Tab-separated table of C-alpha atoms in Angstrom:
chain	number	residue	atom	x	y	z
A	1135	UNK	CA	212.354	100.969	32.894
A	1136	UNK	CA	212.744	101.481	36.765
A	1137	UNK	CA	214.511	98.143	37.014
A	1138	UNK	CA	216.943	99.108	34.343
A	1139	UNK	CA	217.646	102.358	35.913
A	1140	UNK	CA	218.044	101.266	39.536
A	1141	UNK	CA	220.189	98.016	38.733
A	1142	UNK	CA	223.483	99.720	37.503
A	1143	UNK	CA	223.073	103.135	39.472
A	1144	UNK	CA	221.873	102.615	43.005
A	1145	UNK	CA	224.373	100.004	44.503
A	1146	UNK	CA	227.338	101.394	42.593
A	1147	UNK	CA	227.001	105.045	43.792
A	1148	UNK	CA	226.235	103.719	47.448
A	1149	UNK	CA	229.338	101.459	47.334
A	1150	UNK	CA	231.435	104.384	46.001
A	1151	UNK	CA	230.372	106.718	48.697
A	1152	UNK	CA	231.020	104.131	51.381
A	1153	UNK	CA	234.532	103.281	49.916
A	1154	UNK	CA	235.463	106.918	49.761
A	1155	UNK	CA	234.236	107.552	53.287
A	1156	UNK	CA	236.138	104.497	54.622
A	1157	UNK	CA	239.387	105.369	52.762
A	1158	UNK	CA	239.199	108.990	53.931
A	1159	UNK	CA	238.628	107.775	57.443
A	1160	UNK	CA	241.641	105.442	57.376
A	1161	UNK	CA	243.854	108.332	55.873
A	1162	UNK	CA	242.847	110.586	58.785
A	1163	UNK	CA	243.660	107.970	61.356
A	1164	UNK	CA	246.953	107.160	59.620
A	1165	UNK	CA	247.841	110.866	59.702
A	1166	UNK	CA	247.051	111.194	63.354
A	1167	UNK	CA	249.062	108.133	64.270
A	1168	UNK	CA	252.058	109.559	62.305
A	1169	UNK	CA	251.678	113.022	64.030
A	1170	UNK	CA	251.395	111.494	67.427
A	1171	UNK	CA	254.469	109.121	66.888
A	1172	UNK	CA	256.540	112.100	65.793
A	1173	UNK	CA	255.360	114.289	68.532
A	1174	UNK	CA	254.106	117.089	66.454
A	1175	UNK	CA	251.052	117.596	68.838
């Protein structure tokens, strides 16, 4: 039972959180670059 539970859930949720964190980090970086290029700061 533990194996059946861990196989589908553990890696998927971990990968999802990492992917979301990476995407959000890139969005923030892109926004900062755009703001800096347009001279809003």
